[in-house]
Amino acid sequence: ITKEDIGKKISVADYNEACKKAVMRYTGVWHDMTRKIGYWVNMNDPYITYKPKYMETVWWLLKQLYDKGLLYKGYTIQPYSPKAGTGLSSHELNQPGTYKDVSDTTVVAQFKAKAETLPTFLQGYGDIYFLAWTTTPWTLPSNTALTVGPDMEYALVQSFNQYTFNPIRVILAKDLVEKQFKTHYFPTGNDEDFSAYKKENKKIPYRILTTFKGADLAGIKYEQLLPYALPYENPGNAFRVISGDFVTTEEGTGIVHTAPTFGADDARAAKEAVPEVPPMLVKDENDILVPLVDLQGRFRAGLPEIGGKYVKNEYYNEGEAPERSVDVEIAIKLKEENKAFKVEKYVHSYPHCWRTDKPVLYYPLDSWFIKVTKVRDRMYELNKTINWKPKATGEGRFGNWLQNANDWNLSRSRFWGIPLPVWRSEDGREELIIGSVAELKSEMQKAVAAG
């Protein structure tokens, strides 16, 4: 059963009854495990999460958090499972087995700088491209900025594109030049190596022309890489170089392809830029601003070439996935258009949904959060007072997680779960949180009396 089936192939009531039976199916197993491990639990009167008594306890706790200013509604980039149809918390992503090694198609894309926006020290070199690496080519249609490290050193490199054999001048972090020009290239300072180069040659020459700081690149504009759509709001502020403190030279090119709708760091850097870089949001049929990818993990219908396609082949039903994934299709297109410097397979660890075993997306969602960051330091200090056995567990994995804990996303878009006891007007000006069943009845009576 998928989320889309609920209310169509099975009623909500029947679905919830099936969930209840599934929960209670393992009661005997829990009894046996509890006895063996030695929990101090009253098995004659256990808490059961779907019982009103437990739900009311959660409501009371949420009201305490709300009254202390620790519960808020936010629109942020969060882990999201398209197949489960719900957001995931950092706790869920930290469960054993959620991160798996996957082999993805990666692209080092060439973003062409607009000559009229180049600073004086970069003029006179001809066409210049920024190199940015991504393990998620499907996010490239949503690119609206390139982020550099302001204090990092960058280089302008002369060479040829290995797919089109066109002469190119590219910008990337100086510390990563040797790594990016490793396989098919050789360094040279000889002009003859460039004039004599032919596409039949096994090796391609390259050389550094000049170096500069990342801060010197901020504000340069570039041509949109894949012009399938434009941001609805302030498109004139998009497609430019900005600065960010999260850029490193550990991997890639030292220039980060920035898609604010699909990355937390991307969204923060775009918002902090002056002027703010708009996310790639377009209006749907209901006149609502939405990302290019829907909640099922598909590109929105109407987009040229990619409309209606899933961003990952794992989201297709069994036997329906195309031979080429969207990532591969985009990589091929970029190669043909002289917009790809390098395309290769890359093995890396990627989060998966613990319910569906499918890859997670980072997606803009409206959710309720517990402000863990406000009390994080206090929790970390209190953790040190616990007599952990073994000690390494408390100080290691748990302590490290606690020290870097983010605000906790409580919201789940599910039919089976505890309802959040928050009533809020559409404009957000009125808000009421209910802490008990008695309080709910009282507020209902007030509402009836008010008409």
XYZ file of N, CA and C in Angstrom, residues 52-176:
375
model
N -5.389 6.881 23.650
C -5.609 8.293 23.998
C -4.779 8.762 25.199
N -4.560 7.873 26.172
C -3.784 8.247 27.362
C -2.366 8.665 26.979
N -1.744 7.913 26.067
C -0.384 8.245 25.626
C -0.397 9.527 24.792
N -1.363 9.638 23.884
C -1.448 10.832 23.037
C -1.614 12.091 23.883
N -2.434 11.989 24.916
C -2.666 13.158 25.776
C -1.383 13.553 26.508
N -0.578 12.570 26.876
C 0.715 12.856 27.516
C 1.622 13.628 26.567
N 1.648 13.203 25.305
C 2.456 13.907 24.302
C 1.938 15.327 24.114
N 0.619 15.506 24.083
C 0.040 16.849 23.965
C 0.503 17.742 25.121
N 0.479 17.181 26.325
C 0.900 17.960 27.507
C 2.362 18.388 27.374
N 3.207 17.457 26.937
C 4.631 17.766 26.773
C 4.841 18.845 25.706
N 4.114 18.738 24.598
C 4.252 19.727 23.528
C 3.819 21.111 23.998
N 2.774 21.159 24.816
C 2.329 22.459 25.343
C 3.386 23.058 26.265
N 4.053 22.209 27.075
C 5.134 22.707 27.937
C 6.255 23.305 27.088
N 6.615 22.618 26.016
C 7.659 23.116 25.116
C 7.231 24.425 24.451
N 5.973 24.477 24.034
C 5.454 25.676 23.375
C 5.493 26.876 24.319
N 5.051 26.662 25.551
C 5.021 27.752 26.535
C 6.422 28.259 26.869
N 7.436 27.421 26.663
C 8.826 27.817 26.933
C 9.523 28.359 25.677
N 8.764 28.506 24.600
C 9.336 29.040 23.366
C 10.208 28.052 22.622
N 9.977 26.762 22.836
C 10.815 25.732 22.221
C 10.116 24.978 21.091
N 8.915 25.420 20.717
C 8.186 24.785 19.619
C 7.851 25.860 18.589
N 8.213 25.627 17.335
C 7.953 26.642 16.313
C 7.690 25.990 14.958
N 7.060 26.771 14.081
C 6.803 26.310 12.723
C 7.815 26.952 11.789
N 8.423 26.145 10.923
C 9.454 26.680 10.040
C 9.397 26.066 8.658
N 9.882 26.827 7.682
C 9.965 26.370 6.292
C 11.440 26.162 5.999
N 11.875 24.930 6.009
C 13.301 24.653 5.864
C 13.528 23.469 4.926
N 14.786 23.288 4.559
C 15.168 22.133 3.749
C 15.375 20.955 4.689
N 14.616 19.888 4.462
C 14.627 18.755 5.386
C 14.748 17.434 4.628
N 15.231 16.399 5.312
C 15.204 15.063 4.708
C 13.752 14.652 4.451
N 13.487 14.151 3.273
C 12.119 13.815 2.881
C 12.124 12.516 2.084
N 11.158 11.656 2.395
C 11.036 10.373 1.702
C 9.861 10.422 0.732
N 10.116 10.524 -0.576
C 9.017 10.569 -1.546
C 8.130 9.324 -1.520
N 8.717 8.159 -1.287
C 7.922 6.925 -1.296
C 7.057 6.792 -0.048
N 7.539 7.311 1.090
C 6.730 7.290 2.312
C 5.834 8.518 2.378
N 6.196 9.556 1.629
C 5.395 10.777 1.599
C 5.490 11.599 2.858
N 6.645 11.574 3.527
C 6.775 12.316 4.781
C 8.206 12.766 5.005
N 8.351 13.819 5.802
C 9.677 14.264 6.203
C 10.254 13.329 7.247
N 11.558 13.358 7.418
C 12.245 12.510 8.387
C 13.075 13.383 9.323
N 13.197 12.955 10.562
C 14.012 13.698 11.522
C 15.466 13.245 11.426
N 16.357 14.027 12.035
C 17.771 13.645 12.062
C 17.945 12.354 12.849
N 17.047 12.113 13.835
C 17.104 10.869 14.608
C 16.891 9.661 13.692
N 15.909 9.783 12.796
C 15.600 8.669 11.895
C 16.742 8.403 10.917
N 17.414 9.468 10.483
C 18.533 9.295 9.560
C 19.764 8.736 10.248
N 19.786 8.784 11.583
C 20.943 8.266 12.314
C 20.759 6.819 12.749
N 19.653 6.192 12.331
C 19.463 4.784 12.655
C 20.462 3.928 11.870
N 20.902 2.835 12.464
C 21.849 1.950 11.760
C 21.274 1.482 10.425
N 22.107 1.511 9.399
C 21.702 0.997 8.097
C 21.029 1.990 7.178
N 20.764 3.220 7.664
C 20.083 4.180 6.800
C 21.024 4.756 5.740
N 22.311 4.853 6.067
C 23.284 5.328 5.079
C 23.876 4.129 4.339
N 23.800 4.181 3.014
C 24.295 3.074 2.194
C 25.233 3.607 1.115
N 26.230 2.795 0.780
C 27.132 3.167 -0.306
C 26.418 2.980 -1.642
N 26.382 4.036 -2.438
C 25.743 3.985 -3.752
C 26.711 4.524 -4.802
N 26.535 4.072 -6.032
C 27.346 4.556 -7.150
C 26.483 5.482 -7.997
N 26.809 6.765 -7.990
C 26.014 7.757 -8.706
C 26.796 8.365 -9.865
N 26.053 8.825 -10.861
C 26.651 9.606 -11.947
C 26.895 11.018 -11.443
N 28.135 11.473 -11.503
C 28.461 12.822 -11.049
C 28.944 13.664 -12.224
N 28.782 14.960 -12.085
C 29.147 15.888 -13.157
C 29.944 17.054 -12.592
N 31.048 17.386 -13.262
C 31.692 18.681 -13.051
C 31.193 19.557 -14.190
N 30.265 20.454 -13.869
C 29.610 21.267 -14.896
C 30.392 22.542 -15.180
N 30.269 23.019 -16.415
C 30.895 24.272 -16.841
C 29.827 25.367 -16.938
N 29.919 26.354 -16.058
C 28.995 27.484 -16.066
C 29.696 28.668 -16.743
N 29.153 29.149 -17.853
C 29.813 30.200 -18.635
C 29.584 31.577 -18.017
N 30.677 32.247 -17.660
C 30.591 33.587 -17.078
C 30.130 34.595 -18.123
N 29.347 35.587 -17.678
C 28.942 36.672 -18.565
C 30.077 37.686 -18.623
N 30.623 37.891 -19.814
C 31.834 38.700 -19.997
C 31.697 40.101 -19.424
N 30.497 40.694 -19.555
C 30.319 42.080 -19.113
C 30.361 42.231 -17.594
N 30.294 41.108 -16.860
C 30.333 41.185 -15.392
C 31.688 40.781 -14.820
N 32.638 40.415 -15.679
C 33.956 39.980 -15.208
C 34.760 41.163 -14.679
N 35.485 40.967 -13.559
C 36.370 42.030 -13.067
C 37.534 42.234 -14.032
N 38.221 43.348 -13.883
C 39.293 43.720 -14.818
C 40.357 42.638 -14.956
N 40.726 41.995 -13.833
C 41.830 41.024 -13.888
C 41.482 39.749 -14.659
N 40.198 39.556 -14.990
C 39.801 38.377 -15.765
C 39.410 38.726 -17.200
N 39.509 39.972 -17.553
C 39.152 40.375 -18.912
C 40.316 40.132 -19.877
N 39.969 39.855 -21.127
C 40.987 39.637 -22.147
C 41.381 38.187 -22.345
N 40.775 37.281 -21.564
C 41.106 35.850 -21.684
C 40.131 35.089 -22.587
N 39.090 35.747 -23.076
C 38.079 35.046 -23.859
C 37.008 34.458 -22.951
N 36.289 33.450 -23.449
C 35.220 32.822 -22.659
C 35.801 32.137 -21.420
N 35.152 32.368 -20.290
C 35.591 31.779 -19.019
C 34.432 30.994 -18.410
N 34.753 29.827 -17.854
C 33.744 28.967 -17.234
C 34.103 28.710 -15.770
N 33.070 28.626 -14.927
C 33.250 28.166 -13.550
C 32.997 26.657 -13.524
N 33.845 25.914 -12.827
C 33.649 24.470 -12.681
C 33.019 24.173 -11.327
N 31.904 23.453 -11.338
C 31.232 23.071 -10.092
C 30.829 21.606 -10.179
N 31.132 20.863 -9.119
C 30.896 19.413 -9.077
C 29.606 19.107 -8.332
N 28.859 18.113 -8.795
C 27.667 17.677 -8.073
C 27.486 16.170 -8.182
N 27.037 15.553 -7.091
C 26.681 14.130 -7.087
C 25.197 13.947 -7.390
N 24.480 15.057 -7.569
C 23.041 15.009 -7.861
C 22.736 15.877 -9.087
N 23.091 15.403 -10.280
C 22.836 16.200 -11.492
C 21.379 16.619 -11.660
N 20.440 15.858 -11.073
C 19.025 16.221 -11.201
C 18.713 17.566 -10.545
N 19.598 18.056 -9.668
C 19.363 19.364 -9.041
C 19.860 20.522 -9.902
N 20.599 20.243 -10.973
C 21.174 21.312 -11.801
C 20.116 22.221 -12.446
N 18.937 21.708 -12.866
C 17.914 22.629 -13.378
C 17.439 23.638 -12.332
N 17.681 23.362 -11.050
C 17.263 24.261 -9.969
C 18.398 25.140 -9.468
N 19.537 25.111 -10.159
C 20.671 25.953 -9.770
C 20.325 27.430 -9.920
N 20.658 28.236 -8.890
C 20.476 29.690 -9.005
C 21.704 30.465 -8.530
N 22.756 29.755 -8.091
C 23.979 30.446 -7.657
C 25.155 29.486 -7.677
N 26.360 30.050 -7.614
C 27.594 29.300 -7.403
C 28.258 29.900 -6.173
N 28.663 29.039 -5.233
C 29.228 29.533 -3.977
C 30.717 29.241 -3.904
N 31.496 30.263 -3.536
C 32.949 30.132 -3.382
C 33.332 30.456 -1.944
N 34.502 29.980 -1.534
C 35.053 30.348 -0.232
C 35.783 31.673 -0.365
N 35.393 32.705 0.360
C 35.975 34.038 0.148
C 37.479 34.113 0.371
N 38.004 33.290 1.290
C 39.437 33.342 1.602
C 40.246 32.278 0.872
N 39.577 31.436 0.102
C 40.276 30.386 -0.632
C 40.931 30.949 -1.888
N 42.014 30.291 -2.323
C 42.705 30.728 -3.533
C 42.183 29.948 -4.738
N 41.876 30.679 -5.794
C 41.339 30.090 -7.018
C 42.293 30.345 -8.180
N 42.134 29.544 -9.237
C 43.014 29.661 -10.405
C 42.199 29.687 -11.688
N 42.702 30.427 -12.658
C 42.165 30.390 -14.017
C 43.074 29.470 -14.824
N 42.493 28.407 -15.374
C 43.275 27.370 -16.056
C 42.907 27.315 -17.538
N 43.919 27.249 -18.378
C 43.728 27.108 -19.824
C 43.852 25.638 -20.213
N 42.909 25.151 -21.040
C 42.974 23.758 -21.490
C 41.977 23.533 -22.626
N 41.576 22.262 -22.807
C 40.576 21.888 -23.803
C 39.550 20.974 -23.135
N 38.299 21.056 -23.584
C 37.262 20.170 -23.066
C 37.465 18.768 -23.630
N 37.437 17.746 -22.761
C 37.741 16.377 -23.193
C 36.630 15.740 -24.023
N 35.422 16.340 -24.056
C 34.316 15.773 -24.828
C 34.109 16.494 -26.161
N 34.202 17.824 -26.141
C 33.984 18.598 -27.371
C 35.298 19.034 -28.010
N 36.388 18.954 -27.237
C 37.736 19.362 -27.673
C 37.845 20.872 -27.923
N 36.846 21.615 -27.454
C 36.890 23.072 -27.581
C 37.901 23.653 -26.601
N 38.597 24.735 -26.973
C 39.480 25.393 -26.006
C 38.656 26.006 -24.876
N 39.132 25.877 -23.646
C 38.396 26.401 -22.494
C 39.346 27.093 -21.524
N 38.788 28.031 -20.787
C 39.473 28.652 -19.656
C 38.523 28.537 -18.482
N 38.960 27.835 -17.457
C 38.056 27.488 -16.360
C 38.602 27.966 -15.025
N 37.674 28.232 -14.099
C 38.031 28.669 -12.750
C 37.669 27.571 -11.760
N 38.592 27.259 -10.863
C 38.373 26.318 -9.769
C 39.400 26.601 -8.677
N 39.246 25.947 -7.517
C 40.197 26.149 -6.422
C 41.587 25.694 -6.847
N 42.599 26.488 -6.521
C 43.967 26.169 -6.938
C 44.417 24.824 -6.381
N 44.024 24.515 -5.140
C 44.441 23.259 -4.510
C 43.836 22.032 -5.187
N 42.819 22.224 -6.015
C 42.147 21.088 -6.659
C 42.445 20.986 -8.153
